[in-house]
Amino acid sequence: MYPFPHRHLLAIEGLEQPYIADLLDLAESYALLNRQGKTQRDLLKGRTLINLFFEDSTRTRTSFELAGKRLGADIVNMSVSTSSVNKGETLLDTAATLNAMQTDLLVVRHGISGAPALLAQKVDAAVINAGDGTHEHPTQALLDALTIRRRKGRLEGLTVAICGDVLHSRVARSNIHLLLAMNSRVRVVGPPTLIPAEAARLGVEVHHHMKTGLKDADVVMMLRLQKERMTGGLVPSAREFFRFYGLDAEKLAWAKPDAIVMHPGPMNRGVEIDSAVADDPARSVIGEQVEMGVAVRMAVLDTLARGLRRNA
Amino acid sequence: MSATLFTSARLLDPASGLDTPGALLVRDGVILDHGGNLGRPDDAITVDCAGACLAPGLVDLRAALGEPGFEHRETIASAAQAAAAGGITTLCALPDTHPVLDDPALIQFVIRKGESTGCLTILPYAAATAGCEGKDISEFGLLKEAGAIAFTDGRKAIGNARTMRLALSYARAFGSFVVQHPEEPTLAVGGAATEGERATRMGLPGIPVAAEAMMVERDIALARLTRGHVHFAHVSTAAALAKVRAAKEEGLSVTCDTAPPYFDLNETAIGEYRTYAKLSPPLREEADRLAVIAALKDGTIDAIASDHQPRDADDKRLPFAQAEAGGAGLATLLGVTLARVHGGDLTLLQALDLLTAQPAKLLGLEAGTLRKGAPADLVLFHPERGWRVEAGRLPGKAQNTPFDGRALEGRVLGTWKAGRRVFG
């Protein structure tokens, strides 16, 4: 293993292939230990991990909490409701508070792109971005990659179709960077109103029809469509979106016969994904994604904590 | 008042095309004479310029002052200090203060505050619409009488086409013009950076380049309709400049300015969410920066303004999308413009023309020239002397420079307002 060269995990963009591969290998070993019911409670013993969530999230926060507990860290959850915080000065005040508490690992979710990066400049702790605005969600991309690798045996050369609201998706951005770094072929599929400007310059193929977008895909990754996108007029209605971009058995048939179906959750059944597909054990790996989430976050916490030791 | 004789100067007067070594004599706040060999009156103080450039004080077409209402960002006194250090002796202040400058008494207040600094003539714009709300046009006639230099809603675009039409028509009656922030507000809403690959990668809400071009195009159509004069502030894109160029060729009353960030920086200055580089309009891609330089060269752009927007730490130490847009620009206006001279894009006289004679002409001012009888507003600068821009060490209160860390060649050595030394 190479020593991890970054103090924080703020983004996948800029993270080189060997480090991604190392994180995935380490996560794979944690996945194995988790299945065997073994824990490593001495690894982060005496370390303080704070889950600082400015946006509601049950799954990601719980996943980090579980990962930290399995490694023996002391964990505090801080949920800061967005209604009471709309001035970022509070963000830097929070940073000062966290420094005073001698936090080692800080997991941050924030509704605004770049907020964890700003926090990282001001805190002594190693910062893990648990999702910032429409920028990145690095641990989600790592867990998606691990899930794909376990199912397909590799990432290189696979065709991955990322479908739906790519414009507002931090999951999509992190996945695009990670999969391209691992030499997968990446497509984004969605209506033009939900595809970001100059998406092709990220190195992906852009498709506006599911039929061409899913053709020969090994992996179909669906994204959550937020309800407010419909009120914002980016798509006219849920039923229209489902008709053209919702994944059902008919559309899935355009992908490879053994293509797997992924979703970062929580799902809008009947909007971006049909229950029959989401619950099909032969195709859906959505449950495994959640399982890999814990393993990946253990690997990330472990890796960054080693950096803290090196720098201590 | 005594006299001052500037000797061994390189005299630069873009209004007359003068660029020659010589001396300049000032008496009672007015330029008395200049030439190769001037005798020194007995009562004159001598300033040995040692070969440095002596030019008219800069006329800044667009700057926001924190006063009234935002004194925590900047006061008129602190802005005047920064302006003097930047060689600016005349400054047009934006009306989107608190309260908004839409009343004659407020215009007079700002003018008097400027006079009280002793080093800066402040010419306030009046709000084009009451409260800068974009609905009803303000009292152009009364405001003009009170001293308003022209009409604008500052950082806000006049979005309603009918309101803009009325403003352009009505301003004509008073020989004035309307300054537009060229950005279609409904298209730009919520944006934090120029839409494109960079904003996509950073997950920032984008403002498409077309938002500028379409507003420029609309207002050109309205200028054609009303025969009014529209001036576009801080034009930053190739597409908009092409439209301005065509409108000028057509003979319409259309003028524009740009600001140093748009010919010195591109969107990469945002780096890792650097909020000091968050501006309005946002920094553009490199091709647009080059188009701005080309438009400076060919005369499509009439003036370079500082586009000074003071912000304090609380406005800027925020996640990028939440941070306030705007950059401090008074102290760096000359230095960053001279970078285009050193880069070979503009001659020294061309650069100074865009900073002095041209804005003065647009505003109908006596200033911006070394002509005999003109007010002795002067800047003495060394075109090659180097310095580094450092946020935190700029003159004045506002430190939010987008040029933090930029090495510049061209330093102001002294500034004179009506013959009185106010800097250096």
XYZ file of C-alpha atoms in Angstrom:
736
model
C 0.000 0.000 0.000
C 1.090 3.527 -0.758
C 0.863 6.032 2.077
C -2.255 8.089 1.355
C -1.008 11.522 0.255
C -3.977 13.627 1.362
C -4.951 14.840 4.782
C -8.645 15.011 3.913
C -11.016 13.237 1.573
C -12.864 16.121 -0.022
C -13.297 14.901 -3.571
C -12.562 12.053 -5.940
C -11.389 14.479 -8.612
C -7.636 14.669 -8.328
C -7.327 11.362 -6.484
C -5.035 9.065 -8.428
C -5.763 5.521 -9.450
C -3.365 3.707 -7.054
C -4.905 5.407 -4.030
C -8.406 4.587 -5.187
C -7.362 0.973 -5.730
C -5.800 0.849 -2.255
C -8.943 2.217 -0.630
C -11.043 -0.342 -2.477
C -8.708 -3.213 -1.482
C -8.775 -2.151 2.150
C -12.557 -1.776 2.040
C -12.839 -5.246 0.533
C -10.952 -6.697 3.479
C -13.255 -4.860 5.875
C -16.248 -6.191 4.000
C -14.941 -9.684 4.624
C -14.340 -9.038 8.334
C -17.792 -7.493 8.648
C -19.378 -10.585 7.163
C -17.429 -12.733 9.597
C -18.667 -10.567 12.442
C -15.139 -9.573 13.434
C -14.327 -6.074 14.629
C -11.134 -4.040 14.927
C -12.011 -1.926 17.909
C -8.440 -0.937 18.722
C -7.687 0.821 15.418
C -9.412 4.109 16.185
C -9.390 3.717 19.954
C -9.188 7.116 21.620
C -9.995 8.908 18.363
C -12.921 11.285 18.224
C -15.125 11.241 15.167
C -17.786 13.874 14.693
C -20.567 13.474 12.189
C -21.430 17.046 11.297
C -24.548 17.070 9.155
C -26.003 20.301 7.863
C -28.410 18.341 5.692
C -30.689 15.583 6.807
C -29.359 12.138 6.129
C -30.085 8.939 7.922
C -28.273 6.414 5.768
C -24.931 8.107 5.280
C -24.715 9.273 8.877
C -25.601 5.833 10.208
C -23.117 4.230 7.858
C -20.280 6.464 9.092
C -21.373 5.943 12.664
C -21.305 2.191 12.289
C -17.952 2.305 10.488
C -16.439 4.401 13.259
C -17.857 2.175 15.986
C -16.490 -0.958 14.361
C -13.039 0.619 14.481
C -13.441 1.734 18.088
C -13.741 5.514 17.665
C -15.684 7.774 20.011
C -18.522 9.171 17.945
C -20.644 12.244 18.293
C -23.422 13.136 15.899
C -24.075 16.804 15.352
C -27.080 17.613 13.248
C -27.339 21.272 12.451
C -30.679 22.080 10.965
C -30.370 24.230 7.897
C -33.080 26.561 9.113
C -30.943 27.787 11.987
C -27.809 27.992 9.852
C -27.996 29.999 6.726
C -25.028 32.187 7.433
C -21.708 30.492 6.779
C -19.963 32.463 9.494
C -21.567 29.889 11.707
C -19.695 27.291 9.695
C -16.384 28.837 10.696
C -17.601 29.311 14.246
C -18.377 25.610 14.215
C -14.839 24.944 12.992
C -13.415 26.854 15.941
C -15.635 24.884 18.317
C -14.547 21.584 16.817
C -10.882 22.543 17.118
C -11.415 23.310 20.762
C -12.891 19.827 21.203
C -9.840 18.215 19.621
C -11.681 16.308 16.961
C -9.620 13.811 14.968
C -11.988 12.920 12.171
C -14.742 15.140 10.901
C -17.431 13.822 8.581
C -19.272 16.728 6.943
C -22.365 16.951 4.861
C -23.433 20.369 3.667
C -25.938 21.676 1.146
C -23.447 23.968 -0.537
C -20.620 22.973 -2.861
C -17.209 23.583 -1.338
C -18.368 23.949 2.270
C -16.303 20.952 3.515
C -13.276 22.354 1.672
C -13.729 25.665 3.497
C -14.062 23.838 6.804
C -10.966 21.759 6.036
C -8.914 24.958 5.793
C -9.892 25.895 9.313
C -9.939 22.704 11.352
C -7.153 20.496 12.645
C -9.162 17.330 12.036
C -9.071 15.200 8.909
C -12.225 16.109 6.985
C -14.299 13.604 5.060
C -16.789 15.031 2.641
C -20.053 13.159 3.098
C -21.706 15.106 0.294
C -21.501 18.830 -0.513
C -24.140 20.541 -2.592
C -23.906 19.438 -6.183
C -20.146 18.917 -6.010
C -19.024 15.495 -4.732
C -19.872 12.570 -2.501
C -16.608 10.616 -2.555
C -17.466 7.720 -0.241
C -20.576 6.987 -2.294
C -18.447 6.631 -5.430
C -16.016 4.365 -3.589
C -18.786 2.107 -2.338
C -20.356 2.002 -5.784
C -17.016 1.037 -7.307
C -16.452 -1.660 -4.711
C -19.898 -3.081 -5.348
C -19.288 -3.127 -9.096
C -15.856 -4.688 -8.673
C -17.207 -7.483 -6.491
C -19.984 -8.239 -8.964
C -18.032 -7.827 -12.194
C -14.540 -8.675 -11.018
C -13.100 -5.466 -12.462
C -13.800 -1.841 -13.281
C -11.596 -1.441 -16.334
C -13.416 -1.656 -19.641
C -16.906 -1.781 -18.146
C -19.624 0.449 -19.538
C -21.481 2.296 -16.796
C -24.621 4.312 -17.539
C -25.426 6.985 -14.936
C -29.057 7.957 -15.441
C -31.397 10.712 -14.334
C -30.719 14.021 -12.610
C -26.997 14.294 -13.332
C -27.112 18.101 -13.091
C -27.780 18.203 -9.365
C -26.036 14.974 -8.454
C -22.870 14.949 -6.404
C -23.052 11.153 -6.581
C -22.807 11.356 -10.372
C -19.819 13.697 -10.299
C -17.847 11.552 -7.866
C -18.698 8.411 -9.794
C -17.680 9.962 -13.101
C -14.257 10.943 -11.760
C -13.686 7.617 -10.056
C -14.836 5.376 -12.875
C -12.828 7.318 -15.448
C -9.754 7.078 -13.227
C -10.284 3.304 -13.156
C -10.667 3.195 -16.962
C -14.355 2.408 -17.127
C -16.443 3.882 -19.915
C -18.998 6.256 -18.509
C -22.226 7.482 -20.021
C -24.622 9.999 -18.567
C -28.239 9.634 -19.591
C -31.021 12.100 -18.948
C -33.133 14.894 -20.396
C -31.044 17.885 -21.555
C -32.445 19.976 -18.694
C -30.827 17.623 -16.177
C -27.426 17.193 -17.839
C -24.806 19.740 -16.743
C -23.171 22.148 -19.189
C -20.119 20.758 -20.973
C -20.662 17.336 -19.425
C -18.844 15.738 -22.358
C -15.694 17.606 -21.346
C -15.591 15.546 -18.175
C -14.826 12.595 -20.443
C -18.252 10.972 -20.557
C -20.640 10.145 -23.368
C -23.884 12.105 -23.154
C -27.175 10.435 -24.060
C -30.696 11.763 -23.968
C -32.454 8.487 -24.675
C -32.403 5.470 -22.401
C -32.348 3.110 -25.369
C -29.013 4.332 -26.698
C -27.700 5.183 -23.244
C -28.249 1.699 -21.845
C -27.154 -0.224 -24.939
C -24.483 -2.761 -23.947
C -24.163 -1.280 -20.463
C -22.689 -3.501 -17.754
C -23.925 -1.275 -14.975
C -27.048 0.892 -14.797
C -26.750 3.457 -12.066
C -29.944 5.358 -11.307
C -29.943 8.709 -9.523
C -32.531 10.124 -7.202
C -34.794 12.792 -8.696
C -35.519 15.396 -6.056
C -39.119 16.523 -5.911
C -38.117 20.181 -6.068
C -36.692 19.626 -9.558
C -40.219 19.143 -10.758
C -41.503 22.303 -9.095
C -38.504 24.097 -10.628
C -39.799 23.142 -14.048
C -36.768 21.121 -15.105
C -39.032 18.177 -15.823
C -42.727 18.659 -16.456
C -44.080 15.835 -14.313
C -43.145 12.667 -12.487
C -45.151 10.501 -14.824
C -43.469 11.952 -17.876
C -40.056 11.460 -16.288
C -40.844 7.850 -15.412
C -42.155 7.161 -18.889
C -38.916 8.268 -20.580
C -36.198 7.953 -17.944
C -37.554 5.706 -15.190
C -35.900 2.294 -15.101
C -38.330 -0.545 -15.615
C -37.871 -4.071 -16.949
C -38.520 -2.959 -20.506
C -35.750 -0.358 -20.479
C -33.377 -2.573 -18.535
C -33.653 -5.098 -21.367
C -31.677 -2.622 -23.528
C -28.628 -3.128 -21.304
C -26.504 -6.291 -21.262
C -28.410 -9.370 -20.044
C -26.233 -9.513 -16.928
C -26.202 -5.774 -16.246
C -26.527 -4.828 -12.607
C -28.809 -2.075 -11.278
C -27.638 0.405 -8.686
C -29.193 3.295 -6.778
C -27.602 5.472 -4.073
C -30.896 5.676 -2.177
C -33.280 6.698 -0.944
C -35.329 5.607 -3.942
C -38.383 7.283 -5.406
C -40.202 4.173 -6.523
C -42.224 4.823 -9.613
C -40.279 8.008 -10.439
C -36.763 6.985 -11.394
C -37.028 3.270 -10.729
C -39.746 0.643 -10.875
C -40.141 -1.590 -7.828
C -39.957 -4.734 -9.919
C -36.440 -3.802 -11.003
C -35.306 -2.362 -7.666
C -36.325 -5.524 -5.853
C -35.103 -8.068 -8.403
C -32.350 -9.995 -6.608
C -30.904 -11.149 -9.919
C -30.204 -7.615 -11.085
C -30.418 -5.147 -8.209
C -27.346 -4.695 -5.997
C -28.855 -1.869 -3.994
C -28.663 -3.808 -0.735
C -25.037 -4.670 -1.326
C -24.254 -0.991 -1.918
C -25.405 -0.228 1.607
C -23.297 -3.078 2.985
C -20.217 -1.877 1.082
C -20.891 1.620 2.368
C -19.885 0.640 5.869
C -16.766 -1.188 4.658
C -15.663 1.717 2.461
C -16.132 4.227 5.266
C -14.095 2.001 7.598
C -11.326 2.007 4.991
C -11.475 5.786 4.634
C -11.470 6.435 8.385
C -8.628 3.957 8.882
C -6.567 5.493 6.063
C -6.987 9.089 7.188
C -6.319 8.148 10.823
C -2.989 6.636 9.719
C -2.188 10.003 8.193
C -2.964 11.688 11.511
C -0.536 9.311 13.209
C 2.148 10.010 10.597
C 1.733 13.743 11.031
C 1.504 13.578 14.819
C -2.565 78.805 -3.010
C 1.040 78.334 -4.068
C 2.335 76.901 -7.292
C 3.955 73.554 -8.017
C 6.447 72.870 -10.771
C 6.871 69.260 -11.876
C 10.262 68.783 -13.529
C 11.899 65.937 -15.429
C 8.571 64.281 -16.069
C 7.431 62.135 -18.938
C 4.253 64.054 -19.712
C 1.424 61.888 -20.947
C -1.838 63.399 -22.114
C -3.980 60.931 -24.016
C -6.542 63.622 -24.900
C -3.982 65.390 -27.080
C -1.698 62.451 -27.770
C 1.129 64.149 -25.899
C 3.991 61.912 -24.774
C 7.103 63.954 -24.194
C 9.698 64.737 -21.567
C 9.094 68.096 -19.934
C 7.821 70.141 -17.042
C 4.338 71.091 -15.859
C 3.306 74.086 -13.830
C 0.285 74.172 -11.564
C -1.141 77.252 -9.913
C -4.314 77.652 -7.851
C -5.379 74.105 -8.531
C -5.237 74.499 -12.285
C -2.725 73.385 -14.911
C -1.067 76.612 -16.006
C 1.387 75.390 -18.561
C 3.557 72.486 -19.643
C 6.444 72.160 -22.016
C 10.084 71.352 -22.517
C 11.492 74.279 -20.619
C 9.450 76.117 -18.031
C 10.875 78.734 -15.738
C 10.332 78.205 -12.033
C 8.235 80.940 -10.396
C 9.724 82.109 -7.097
C 6.847 80.811 -4.978
C 6.697 77.381 -6.628
C 7.420 74.107 -4.930
C 9.433 71.831 -7.190
C 8.634 68.151 -7.630
C 11.429 66.298 -9.394
C 9.704 63.481 -11.260
C 13.036 61.815 -12.129
C 11.733 60.585 -15.459
C 8.536 59.044 -14.118
C 5.218 59.404 -15.954
C 2.969 62.349 -15.137
C -0.575 61.878 -16.399
C -4.072 63.145 -15.650
C -5.593 61.621 -12.509
C -7.694 58.580 -13.318
C -11.439 58.911 -13.853
C -13.102 55.803 -12.471
C -16.413 55.241 -14.180
C -17.777 52.711 -11.739
C -17.168 52.030 -8.074
C -19.385 51.086 -5.182
C -18.826 52.857 -1.899
C -19.992 51.402 1.379
C -21.523 54.690 2.399
C -24.320 55.252 3.133
C -25.445 52.048 4.777
C -22.519 49.636 4.559
C -19.825 51.501 6.457
C -18.521 48.196 7.833
C -17.341 47.438 4.304
C -15.998 50.837 3.405
C -16.529 54.460 4.216
C -16.194 57.267 1.726
C -13.079 58.385 3.600
C -11.439 54.960 3.332
C -12.414 54.643 -0.329
C -10.876 58.061 -0.965
C -7.650 56.876 0.637
C -7.590 53.793 -1.601
C -8.464 55.873 -4.658
C -5.646 58.336 -3.964
C -3.198 55.463 -3.620
C -4.447 54.147 -6.935
C -4.076 57.485 -8.729
C -7.845 58.004 -9.031
C -9.008 61.610 -8.623
C -12.569 61.363 -9.952
C -14.906 58.498 -9.177
C -18.473 57.673 -10.164
C -20.257 56.036 -7.250
C -23.029 53.485 -7.653
C -26.434 54.250 -6.148
C -27.315 50.808 -4.733
C -26.445 51.852 -1.216
C -28.714 51.868 1.806
C -30.715 53.992 1.409
C -30.642 53.842 -2.357
C -29.553 57.101 -4.023
C -32.901 57.888 -5.593
C -33.503 61.228 -3.920
C -31.818 64.586 -4.661
C -30.855 65.072 -1.003
C -28.932 61.808 -0.990
C -27.080 62.750 -4.161
C -26.027 66.017 -2.535
C -24.962 64.152 0.606
C -22.602 61.899 -1.331
C -21.144 64.796 -3.323
C -20.476 66.744 -0.121
C -18.907 63.699 1.518
C -16.598 63.440 -1.470
C -15.657 67.111 -1.229
C -14.908 66.716 2.460
C -12.261 64.086 1.713
C -10.253 66.744 -0.101
C -8.714 64.217 -2.423
C -11.490 62.794 -4.547
C -14.344 64.148 -6.640
C -17.253 61.789 -6.203
C -19.883 61.894 -8.905
C -22.796 59.747 -7.812
C -25.016 57.900 -10.194
C -28.655 58.125 -9.262
C -30.849 55.057 -9.187
C -32.560 54.601 -12.546
C -35.620 53.215 -10.799
C -37.034 54.027 -7.391
C -35.243 51.929 -4.781
C -33.329 50.164 -7.584
C -36.377 47.938 -7.742
C -36.607 47.974 -11.510
C -40.199 49.210 -11.668
C -40.744 52.973 -11.874
C -38.126 55.358 -13.200
C -36.804 57.878 -10.720
C -36.851 61.691 -10.918
C -34.141 62.012 -13.552
C -34.504 65.788 -13.880
C -34.352 66.641 -10.197
C -31.600 64.107 -9.591
C -29.558 65.503 -12.462
C -29.971 69.007 -11.058
C -28.765 67.754 -7.698
C -25.596 66.480 -9.373
C -26.298 62.926 -10.490
C -23.893 62.012 -13.267
C -26.143 59.420 -14.936
C -28.623 56.683 -14.057
C -28.229 53.022 -13.166
C -29.519 50.361 -10.827
C -25.956 49.399 -9.923
C -25.401 45.687 -9.567
C -28.974 44.968 -10.594
C -29.974 44.716 -14.196
C -33.027 46.655 -15.275
C -34.819 43.512 -16.276
C -38.146 44.860 -17.420
C -37.937 45.870 -21.068
C -40.636 48.512 -20.778
C -38.946 50.151 -17.802
C -35.649 50.209 -19.677
C -37.343 51.700 -22.697
C -38.841 54.468 -20.590
C -35.540 55.141 -18.846
C -33.628 55.407 -22.122
C -36.264 57.714 -23.631
C -36.617 59.909 -20.603
C -32.869 60.262 -19.985
C -32.576 61.761 -23.471
C -34.587 64.793 -22.338
C -31.855 65.575 -19.804
C -28.916 64.721 -22.045
C -28.064 61.778 -19.857
C -27.671 58.045 -20.249
C -28.508 54.790 -18.535
C -25.887 52.326 -17.323
C -26.951 48.722 -17.495
C -25.575 45.714 -15.628
C -25.861 43.445 -18.653
C -27.190 40.198 -17.294
C -30.622 38.736 -17.954
C -31.721 38.255 -14.344
C -34.133 35.386 -14.870
C -31.471 33.381 -16.675
C -28.722 34.191 -14.195
C -30.802 33.585 -11.079
C -28.956 31.666 -8.378
C -25.747 31.424 -10.386
C -22.311 31.650 -8.803
C -19.898 31.076 -11.686
C -19.852 31.036 -15.469
C -21.717 28.005 -16.706
C -19.361 25.506 -18.268
C -16.953 22.717 -17.538
C -15.418 24.377 -14.513
C -18.721 25.157 -12.787
C -19.887 21.639 -13.602
C -16.814 20.088 -12.000
C -17.105 22.267 -8.916
C -20.824 21.697 -8.576
C -21.515 25.417 -8.738
C -24.760 26.811 -10.146
C -23.910 28.405 -13.470
C -24.661 31.684 -15.222
C -24.615 31.127 -18.978
C -22.574 33.504 -21.108
C -25.753 34.080 -23.111
C -27.241 35.963 -20.136
C -24.919 38.865 -20.954
C -25.269 38.746 -24.723
C -29.056 38.686 -24.697
C -29.354 41.661 -22.357
C -26.915 43.630 -24.494
C -28.859 42.701 -27.597
C -32.179 43.693 -26.020
C -30.901 47.048 -24.845
C -29.315 47.791 -28.203
C -32.741 47.225 -29.732
C -34.210 49.624 -27.171
C -31.503 52.210 -27.892
C -32.442 51.952 -31.557
C -36.106 52.355 -30.668
C -35.681 55.309 -28.302
C -32.553 56.927 -29.771
C -31.388 56.954 -26.152
C -27.873 56.299 -24.915
C -27.209 52.996 -23.179
C -23.905 52.228 -21.497
C -23.024 48.651 -20.598
C -20.899 48.203 -17.503
C -18.191 45.549 -17.056
C -18.722 43.767 -20.346
C -16.954 40.445 -20.116
C -17.817 38.201 -23.058
C -16.910 37.932 -26.722
C -20.571 37.538 -27.672
C -21.672 40.773 -25.983
C -18.699 42.717 -27.334
C -19.515 41.628 -30.874
C -22.989 43.115 -30.456
C -21.646 46.377 -29.035
C -19.201 46.605 -31.940
C -22.008 46.138 -34.455
C -24.205 48.705 -32.681
C -21.420 51.286 -32.808
C -20.928 50.621 -36.504
C -24.638 51.188 -36.946
C -24.204 54.576 -35.305
C -26.303 53.964 -32.202
C -25.574 55.655 -28.884
C -24.049 52.605 -27.291
C -20.961 52.632 -25.101
C -19.400 50.208 -22.674
C -16.658 49.661 -20.164
C -14.892 46.704 -18.694
C -12.938 46.144 -15.500
C -9.436 44.764 -14.874
C -10.554 41.283 -13.702
C -12.077 40.619 -17.118
C -8.860 41.196 -19.037
C -6.447 39.930 -16.417
C -8.108 36.851 -14.947
C -10.177 33.956 -16.160
C -12.396 31.500 -14.332
C -9.430 29.429 -13.154
C -8.806 32.171 -10.570
C -11.683 30.622 -8.605
C -9.291 27.756 -7.872
C -10.540 25.815 -4.878
C -13.571 27.971 -4.150
C -11.667 31.264 -3.691
C -14.476 33.634 -2.839
C -12.342 36.738 -3.513
C -12.563 35.710 -7.165
C -16.349 35.563 -7.013
C -17.419 38.563 -9.050
C -20.475 39.829 -10.877
C -20.394 39.189 -13.782
C -18.483 36.011 -12.996
C -14.984 35.444 -14.359
C -15.136 33.908 -17.806
C -13.180 31.422 -19.839
C -9.877 32.361 -21.481
C -11.374 33.006 -24.939
C -13.584 35.720 -23.461
C -10.651 37.316 -21.672
C -8.810 37.516 -24.987
C -11.897 38.995 -26.648
C -12.001 41.733 -23.994
C -8.373 42.585 -24.750
C -9.127 42.698 -28.470
C -12.056 45.045 -27.786
C -9.830 47.321 -25.687
C -7.449 47.494 -28.619
C -9.995 48.203 -31.333
C -11.974 50.784 -29.380
C -15.143 48.766 -28.865
C -14.632 49.302 -25.139
C -14.740 52.988 -24.210
C -13.281 52.874 -20.737
C -11.752 50.754 -18.019
C -13.459 51.127 -14.642
C -12.337 49.728 -11.309
C -15.739 48.110 -10.660
C -14.756 48.385 -7.007
C -17.132 46.449 -4.754
C -16.012 46.496 -1.129
C -16.780 43.382 0.894
C -15.732 42.406 4.371
C -14.673 39.064 5.793
C -18.217 38.159 6.791
C -19.319 38.585 3.185
C -16.507 36.445 1.820
C -15.597 33.795 4.400
C -18.470 31.623 3.318
C -19.046 28.642 1.068
C -18.644 29.917 -2.504
C -22.305 29.891 -3.509
C -23.248 31.841 -0.368
C -20.414 34.365 -0.512
C -21.094 37.853 -1.831
C -19.830 38.660 -5.295
C -17.525 41.631 -5.833
C -13.894 42.628 -5.706
C -11.952 45.607 -4.424
C -10.399 47.432 -7.358
C -9.311 51.000 -6.609
C -5.678 50.436 -5.706
C -5.045 47.970 -8.543
C -6.812 49.752 -11.417
C -3.691 51.338 -12.898
C -1.282 48.480 -12.183
C -3.439 45.769 -13.718
C -4.188 47.953 -16.751
C -0.468 48.581 -17.227
C 0.020 44.811 -17.381
C -1.688 45.014 -20.782
C 0.872 47.628 -21.811
C 3.725 45.399 -20.674
C 2.015 42.494 -22.400
C 2.141 44.422 -25.670
C -1.611 44.699 -26.166
C -1.967 48.433 -25.579
C 0.332 51.421 -25.844
C 0.828 53.452 -22.703
C -1.236 56.295 -24.182
C -4.033 53.919 -25.177
C -4.171 52.486 -21.655
C -4.249 55.931 -20.079
C -6.858 57.097 -22.572
C -9.177 54.322 -21.349
C -8.592 55.430 -17.758
C -8.771 59.202 -18.165
C -9.787 61.070 -21.314
C -12.345 58.577 -22.566
C -14.372 58.226 -19.365
C -14.140 62.008 -18.892
C -15.509 62.546 -22.375
C -18.325 60.076 -21.785
C -19.276 61.951 -18.625
C -18.733 65.396 -20.132
C -16.079 66.342 -17.577
C -13.240 68.851 -17.618
C -11.018 66.279 -15.945
C -8.847 63.603 -17.496
C -6.523 65.878 -19.448
C -3.331 67.956 -19.042
C -4.827 70.751 -21.136
C -3.951 74.232 -19.885
C -6.719 75.461 -17.618
C -7.855 71.964 -16.659
C -8.020 71.049 -12.966
C -4.620 69.914 -11.711
C -5.686 66.338 -10.955
C -2.513 64.399 -11.591
C -0.947 61.013 -11.094
C 2.781 60.363 -11.081
C 3.714 56.747 -11.632
C 6.649 54.606 -12.516
C 5.551 52.234 -15.275
C 8.040 49.487 -14.437
C 8.419 49.578 -10.689
C 7.208 46.242 -9.293
C 4.970 45.447 -6.366
C 2.817 42.585 -5.194
C -0.891 42.821 -4.458
C -1.593 41.492 -0.993
C -5.055 41.199 0.502
C -4.790 42.626 3.989
C -2.210 45.238 3.006
C -4.164 47.309 0.500
C -4.867 50.956 1.211
C -8.399 51.625 2.448
C -10.744 49.314 4.264
C -11.820 46.833 1.596
C -9.286 44.027 1.165
C -11.283 41.679 -1.067
C -9.028 41.837 -4.096
C -9.336 39.129 -6.745
C -5.675 39.872 -7.580
C -4.263 38.635 -4.263
C -0.666 37.558 -4.841
C -0.468 39.122 -8.318
C 2.885 40.713 -9.111
C 2.420 44.003 -10.947
C 4.692 46.404 -12.736
C 3.604 50.000 -12.465
C 3.394 51.840 -9.208
C 1.765 55.115 -8.260
C 4.347 57.476 -6.750
C 2.095 60.422 -6.097
C -1.411 61.763 -6.628
C -2.499 65.405 -6.735
C -6.048 66.690 -6.422
C -6.571 70.265 -7.632
C -2.858 70.857 -7.205
C -2.671 69.487 -3.678
C -0.655 66.352 -2.990
C -2.984 63.680 -1.602
C -0.817 60.609 -1.923
C 2.871 59.766 -1.966
